Structure formats: structure tokens, C-alpha cells
Tab-separated table of C-alpha atoms in Angstrom:
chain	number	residue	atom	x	y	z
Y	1	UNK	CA	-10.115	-8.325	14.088
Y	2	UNK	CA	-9.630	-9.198	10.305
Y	3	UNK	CA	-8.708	-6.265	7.890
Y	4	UNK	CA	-10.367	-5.795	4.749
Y	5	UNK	CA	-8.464	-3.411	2.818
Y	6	UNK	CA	-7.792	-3.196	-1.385
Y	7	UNK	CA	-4.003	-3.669	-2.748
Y	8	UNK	CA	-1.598	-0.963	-2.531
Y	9	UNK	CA	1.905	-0.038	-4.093
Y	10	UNK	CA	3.693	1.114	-1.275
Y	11	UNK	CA	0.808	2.397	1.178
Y	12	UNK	CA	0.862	5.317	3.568
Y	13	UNK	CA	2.271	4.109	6.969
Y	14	UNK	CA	-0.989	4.422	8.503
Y	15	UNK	CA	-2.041	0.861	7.237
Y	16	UNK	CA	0.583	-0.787	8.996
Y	17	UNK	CA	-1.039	0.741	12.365
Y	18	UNK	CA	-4.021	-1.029	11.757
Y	19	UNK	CA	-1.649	-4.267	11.072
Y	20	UNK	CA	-0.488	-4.349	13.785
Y	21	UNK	CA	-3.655	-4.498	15.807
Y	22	UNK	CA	-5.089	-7.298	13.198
Y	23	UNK	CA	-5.728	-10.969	14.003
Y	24	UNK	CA	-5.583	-11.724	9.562
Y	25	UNK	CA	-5.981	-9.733	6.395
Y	26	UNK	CA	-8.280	-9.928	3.618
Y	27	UNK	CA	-7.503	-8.250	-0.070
Y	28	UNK	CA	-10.252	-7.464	-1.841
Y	29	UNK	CA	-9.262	-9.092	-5.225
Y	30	UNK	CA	-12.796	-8.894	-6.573
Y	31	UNK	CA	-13.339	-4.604	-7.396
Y	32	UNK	CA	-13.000	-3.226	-10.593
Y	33	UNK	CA	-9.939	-0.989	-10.650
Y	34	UNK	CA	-10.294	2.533	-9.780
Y	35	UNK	CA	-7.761	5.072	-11.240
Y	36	UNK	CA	-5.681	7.864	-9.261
Y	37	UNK	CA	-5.478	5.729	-6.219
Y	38	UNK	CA	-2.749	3.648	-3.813
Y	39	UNK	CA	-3.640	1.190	-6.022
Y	40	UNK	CA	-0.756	2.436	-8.412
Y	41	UNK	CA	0.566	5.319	-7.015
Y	42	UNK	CA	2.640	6.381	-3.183
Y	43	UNK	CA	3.685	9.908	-2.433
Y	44	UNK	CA	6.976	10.446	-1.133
Y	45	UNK	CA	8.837	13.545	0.226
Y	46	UNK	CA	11.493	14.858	-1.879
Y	47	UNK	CA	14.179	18.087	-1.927
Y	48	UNK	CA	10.809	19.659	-4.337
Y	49	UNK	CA	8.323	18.506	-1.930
Y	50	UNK	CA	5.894	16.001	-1.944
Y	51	UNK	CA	5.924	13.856	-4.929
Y	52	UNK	CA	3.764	10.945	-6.448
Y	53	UNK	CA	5.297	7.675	-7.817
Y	54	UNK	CA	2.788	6.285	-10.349
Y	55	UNK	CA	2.553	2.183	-12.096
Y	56	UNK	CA	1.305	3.258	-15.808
Y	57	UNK	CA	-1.325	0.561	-16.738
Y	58	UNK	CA	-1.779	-0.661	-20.413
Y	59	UNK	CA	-5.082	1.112	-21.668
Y	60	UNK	CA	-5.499	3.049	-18.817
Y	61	UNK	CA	-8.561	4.809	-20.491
Y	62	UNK	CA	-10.528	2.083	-19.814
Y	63	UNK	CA	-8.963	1.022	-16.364
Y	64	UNK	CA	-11.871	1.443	-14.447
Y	65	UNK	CA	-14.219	-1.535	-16.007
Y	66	UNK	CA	-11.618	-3.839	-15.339
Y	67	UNK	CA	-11.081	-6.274	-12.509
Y	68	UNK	CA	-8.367	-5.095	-10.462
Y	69	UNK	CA	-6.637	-8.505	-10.299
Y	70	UNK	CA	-6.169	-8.442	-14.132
Y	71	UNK	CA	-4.976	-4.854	-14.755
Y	72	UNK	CA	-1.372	-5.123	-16.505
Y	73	UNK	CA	1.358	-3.000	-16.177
Y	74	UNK	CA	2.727	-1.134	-19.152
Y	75	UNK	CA	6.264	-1.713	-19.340
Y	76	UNK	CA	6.362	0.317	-22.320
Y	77	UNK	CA	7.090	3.154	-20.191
Y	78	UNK	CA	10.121	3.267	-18.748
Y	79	UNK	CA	8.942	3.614	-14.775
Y	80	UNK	CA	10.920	1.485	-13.032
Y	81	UNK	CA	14.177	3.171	-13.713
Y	82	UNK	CA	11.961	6.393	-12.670
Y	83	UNK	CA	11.013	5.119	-9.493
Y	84	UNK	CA	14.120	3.793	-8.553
Y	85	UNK	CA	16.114	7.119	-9.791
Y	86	UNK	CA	13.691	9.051	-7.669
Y	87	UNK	CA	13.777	6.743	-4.562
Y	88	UNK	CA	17.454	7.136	-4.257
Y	89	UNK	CA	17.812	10.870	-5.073
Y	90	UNK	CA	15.007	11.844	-2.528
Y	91	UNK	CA	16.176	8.953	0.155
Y	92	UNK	CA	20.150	7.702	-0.742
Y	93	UNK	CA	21.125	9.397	2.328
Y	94	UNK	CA	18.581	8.031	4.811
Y	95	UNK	CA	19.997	5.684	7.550
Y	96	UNK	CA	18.163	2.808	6.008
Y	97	UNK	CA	17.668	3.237	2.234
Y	98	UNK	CA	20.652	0.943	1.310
Y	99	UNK	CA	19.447	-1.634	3.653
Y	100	UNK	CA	16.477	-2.347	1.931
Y	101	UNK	CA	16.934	-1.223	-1.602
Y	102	UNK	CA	18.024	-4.420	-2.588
Y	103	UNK	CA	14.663	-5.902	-1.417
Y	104	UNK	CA	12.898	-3.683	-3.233
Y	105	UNK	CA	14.963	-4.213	-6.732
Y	106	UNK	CA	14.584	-7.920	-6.121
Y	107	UNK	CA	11.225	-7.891	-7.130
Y	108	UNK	CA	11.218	-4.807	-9.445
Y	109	UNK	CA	13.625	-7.069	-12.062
Y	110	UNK	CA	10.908	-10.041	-11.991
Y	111	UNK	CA	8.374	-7.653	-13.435
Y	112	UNK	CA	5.460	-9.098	-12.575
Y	113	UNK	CA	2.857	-8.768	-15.549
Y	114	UNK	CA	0.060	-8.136	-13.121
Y	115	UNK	CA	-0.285	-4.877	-10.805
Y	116	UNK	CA	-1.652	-7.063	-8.403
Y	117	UNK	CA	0.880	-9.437	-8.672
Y	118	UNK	CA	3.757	-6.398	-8.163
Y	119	UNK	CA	1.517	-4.971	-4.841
Y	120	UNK	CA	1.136	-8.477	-3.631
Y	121	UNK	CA	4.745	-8.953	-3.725
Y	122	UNK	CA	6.007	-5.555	-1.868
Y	123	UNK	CA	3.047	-6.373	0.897
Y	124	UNK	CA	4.899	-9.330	1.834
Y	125	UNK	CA	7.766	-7.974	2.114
Y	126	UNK	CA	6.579	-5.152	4.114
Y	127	UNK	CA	5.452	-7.456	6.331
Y	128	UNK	CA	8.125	-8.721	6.610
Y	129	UNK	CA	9.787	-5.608	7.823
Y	130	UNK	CA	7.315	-4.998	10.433
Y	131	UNK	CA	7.414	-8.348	11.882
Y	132	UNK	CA	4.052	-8.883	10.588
Y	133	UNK	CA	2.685	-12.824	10.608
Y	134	UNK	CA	-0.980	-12.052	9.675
Y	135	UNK	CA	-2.755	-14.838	8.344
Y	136	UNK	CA	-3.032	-13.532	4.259
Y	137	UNK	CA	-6.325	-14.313	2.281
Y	138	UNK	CA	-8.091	-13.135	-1.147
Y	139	UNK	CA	-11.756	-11.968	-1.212
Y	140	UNK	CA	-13.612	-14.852	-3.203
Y	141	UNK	CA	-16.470	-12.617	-4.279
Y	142	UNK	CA	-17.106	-8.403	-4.064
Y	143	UNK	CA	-19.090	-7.397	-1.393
Y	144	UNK	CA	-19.652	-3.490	-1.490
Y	145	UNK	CA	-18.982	-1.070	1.567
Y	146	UNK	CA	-21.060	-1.762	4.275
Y	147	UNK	CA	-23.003	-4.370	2.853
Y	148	UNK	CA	-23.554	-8.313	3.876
Y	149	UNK	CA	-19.330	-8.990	4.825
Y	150	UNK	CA	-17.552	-11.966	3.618
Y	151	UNK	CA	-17.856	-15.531	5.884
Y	152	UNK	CA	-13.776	-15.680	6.617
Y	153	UNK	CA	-14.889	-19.312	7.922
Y	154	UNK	CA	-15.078	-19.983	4.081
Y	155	UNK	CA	-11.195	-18.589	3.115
Y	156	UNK	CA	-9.780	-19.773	6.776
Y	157	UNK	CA	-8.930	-16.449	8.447
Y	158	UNK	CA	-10.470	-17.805	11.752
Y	159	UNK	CA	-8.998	-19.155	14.558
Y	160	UNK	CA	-11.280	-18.756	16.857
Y	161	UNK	CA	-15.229	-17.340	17.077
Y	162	UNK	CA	-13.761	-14.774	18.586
Y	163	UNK	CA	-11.752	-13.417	15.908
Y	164	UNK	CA	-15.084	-13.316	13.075
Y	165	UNK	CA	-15.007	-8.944	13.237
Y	166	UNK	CA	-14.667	-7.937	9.580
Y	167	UNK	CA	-12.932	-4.199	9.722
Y	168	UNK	CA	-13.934	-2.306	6.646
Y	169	UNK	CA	-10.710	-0.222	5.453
Y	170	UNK	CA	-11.574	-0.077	1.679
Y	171	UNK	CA	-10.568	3.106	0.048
Y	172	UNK	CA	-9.800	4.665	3.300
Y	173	UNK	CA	-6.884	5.368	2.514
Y	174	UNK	CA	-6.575	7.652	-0.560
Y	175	UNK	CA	-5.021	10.653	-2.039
Y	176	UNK	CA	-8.475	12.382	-2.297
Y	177	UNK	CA	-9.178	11.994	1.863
Y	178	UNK	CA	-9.200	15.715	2.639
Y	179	UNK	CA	-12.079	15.837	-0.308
Y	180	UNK	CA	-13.993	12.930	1.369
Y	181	UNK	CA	-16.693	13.322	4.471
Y	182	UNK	CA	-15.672	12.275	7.679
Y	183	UNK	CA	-16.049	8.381	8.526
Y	184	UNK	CA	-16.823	7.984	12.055
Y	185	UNK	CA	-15.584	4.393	11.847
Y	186	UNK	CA	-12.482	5.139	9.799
Y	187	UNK	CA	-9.808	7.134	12.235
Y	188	UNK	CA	-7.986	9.802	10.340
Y	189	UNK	CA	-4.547	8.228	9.211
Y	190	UNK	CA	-2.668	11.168	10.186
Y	191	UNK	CA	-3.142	10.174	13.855
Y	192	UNK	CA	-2.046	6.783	13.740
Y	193	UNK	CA	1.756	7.834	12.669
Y	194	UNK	CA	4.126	9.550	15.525
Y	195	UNK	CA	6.100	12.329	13.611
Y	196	UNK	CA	9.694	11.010	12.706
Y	197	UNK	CA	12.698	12.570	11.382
Y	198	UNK	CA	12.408	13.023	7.844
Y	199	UNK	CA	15.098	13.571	5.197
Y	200	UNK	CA	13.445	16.829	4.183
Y	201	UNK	CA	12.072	19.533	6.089
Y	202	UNK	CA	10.743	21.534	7.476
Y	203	UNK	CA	8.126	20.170	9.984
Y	204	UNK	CA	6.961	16.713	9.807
Y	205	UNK	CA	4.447	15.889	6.779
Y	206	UNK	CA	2.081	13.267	7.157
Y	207	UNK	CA	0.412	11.120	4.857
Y	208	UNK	CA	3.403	9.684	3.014
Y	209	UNK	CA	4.216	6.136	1.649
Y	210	UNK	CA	5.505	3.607	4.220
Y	211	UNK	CA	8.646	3.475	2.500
Y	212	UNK	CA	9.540	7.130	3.965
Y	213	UNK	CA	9.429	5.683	7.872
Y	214	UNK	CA	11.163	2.336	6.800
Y	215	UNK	CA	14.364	4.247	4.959
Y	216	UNK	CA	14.340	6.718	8.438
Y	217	UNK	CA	13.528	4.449	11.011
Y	218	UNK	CA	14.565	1.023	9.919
Y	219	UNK	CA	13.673	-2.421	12.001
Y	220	UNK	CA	12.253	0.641	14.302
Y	221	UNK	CA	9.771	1.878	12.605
Y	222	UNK	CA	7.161	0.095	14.294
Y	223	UNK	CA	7.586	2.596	17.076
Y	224	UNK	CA	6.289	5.434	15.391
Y	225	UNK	CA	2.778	4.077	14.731
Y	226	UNK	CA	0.115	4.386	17.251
């Protein structure tokens, strides 16, 4: 099975269920960019509750009629330190933040021009977290939901005939899914995540960034997802 899924920044843990049962992955790198998405925003829990972390894009007015893969960052804003500032106030006493802060602030201080470029570079290294050696390709033209899928045997992905199934996970995860209709092909992402300890409580919430089970759970954390 090869998954077809859009770019996050920092995506629920949900997403790395489906990894895990993956053969390759396939970004789309061909959509026009869709405001108040993953696509620049996680949530995280903090001491106030839930909370989003948002990438501000330069003209972000016009966002949308864009190609996703050439949407720049605006460093003008000062988000970095925010997101950082936040990260370690809502998670500095976590078993694991420490651990992999560093990671993170490795590629934070590149700046990467691109939000792409910044998503691409966190995926890898949440990869690498999970253990994750998927074959990693880029959608050479946009092919909308449900329509004729992409030939992989033209970017590589196959290693066998057996492994041609395209698996469709565009935009299913968002932070409008309770507004959506149910998919039957899509499974609800709050299933596919085994409640965890969490730094704040009560009761176990759902639906966060992946970056919430990797701070708790560490080289673990592929335990928790069904």
C-alpha cells in the first residue's frame, strides 16, 4: 500500500498509524495551498488547553491560488521563538522533550524559505523517530480525490505488482473533521491512537500533533498507535 497524503507541520499522530502499515509514500506537491490546515498549523495540549501552533505565510490573503510547493514563510513574524517558547512551557517537563528538542531546533535555525521545504524536513525526521524506511516520492502532476491515481511505476515507489494500491489520505486529516461527512474509506483518526499519558489532564484528548506522543512516549511511541 502506497500513501498519498499532502505535507504537514507536525501532523496528528494518527498519520504515523497509517505509516506504519505503508509499503512507500507519495506527497502531493502539485495542490494549490489551502489555508487553516496541517499544512501550517498542529494543535498541542497546553496548562490552557488545547492550543494551535501556526507558520504565517507571506501574503496569506492570496494563499489559496498558489502552489503549495512555492508558498514562503514570513519570517517577518517572529514565530519561531513562539513555537519554541510554547513547546517548552506546555512540554519542558515531559520525559522526552529534551531528547528531541535539539532535533527540532536543528532545522528551525536553517529557516527554510519554503513551507514545504520546513514540512519536508520535520517528516524526515519523524521518520526517523518511528523507525520509518518508507520509500519517499513527490506527486509529478495533481490528480483530484478520487479521480484517475498517479502510475507510481513512473516516480519508482514499486517494488513489486503487488504493492501498485494508491491509498487516498488527502485532507483527511484536518482541523475541520468533526464538520466533514463521514468517509467510509477514511477511518476516524481518533481510533488509530491508544490513549497515553499526557502532560495535562484530565482524560486523554485526542487529535493532537505527533509531537505530544513523541515528548511522552519517546522511542515508544510506536506502541500507542493501532
Amino acid at each position: 500500500m502506497i500513501l498519498l497524503t499532502e505535507l504537514h507541520y507536525f501532523p496528528p499522530a494518527a498519520l504515523f498509524a497509517e505509516l506504519q502499515r505503508a509499503d512507500g509514500l507519495l506527497l502531493e506537491a502539485h495542490e494549490h495551498y489551502r489555508k487553516q490546515t496541517y499544512r501550517n498549523r498542529c494543535l498541542i495540549r497546553t496548562a490552557q488547553g488545547v492550543q494551535p501552533l501556526t507558520v504565517p505565510v507571506i501574503d496569506g490573503n492570496r494563499a489559496e491560488k498558489v502552489g503549495v510547493s512555492e508558498i514562503e514563510i514570513d519570517y517577518r513574524q517572529n514565530w519561531i521563538h513562539r513555537h519554541s517558547r510554547t513547546l517548552q512551557t506546555a512540554y519542558g517537563n515531559s520525559p522526552y522533550f529534551e531528547y528531541y528538542a535539539d532535533y527540532l531546533h536543528d532545522i528551525y535555525v536553517r529557516k527554510p524559505i519554503l513551507l514545504f521545504d520546513l514540512n519536508l524536513q520535520f517528516l524526515r525526521l519523524l521518520l526517523r523517530c518511528f523507525r520509518l524506511t518508507l520509500p519517499l516520492h513527490l506527486t509529478a502532476e495533481y490528480h483530484a480525490y478520487h479521480s484517475t491515481q498517479p502510475s507510481f511505476e513512473n516516480v519508482g515507489l514499486l517494488a513489486s505488482p503487488s504493492a501498485a494500491a494508491i491509498v487516498d489520505r488527502r485532507d483527511w486529516l484536518t482541523p475541520k473533521t468533526a464538520s466533514r461527512e463521514p468517509e467510509p474509506d477514511r477511518p476516524a483518526a481518533h481510533t488509530l491512537v491508544r490513549p497515553y499519558p499526557q502532560v495535562f489532564g484530565p482524560g486523554f484528548e485526542p487529535g493532537l500533533s505527533v509531537l505530544d506522543l513523541l515528548f511522552s512516549q519517546g522511542p515508544a511511541a510506536g506502541g500507542f498507535l493501532l
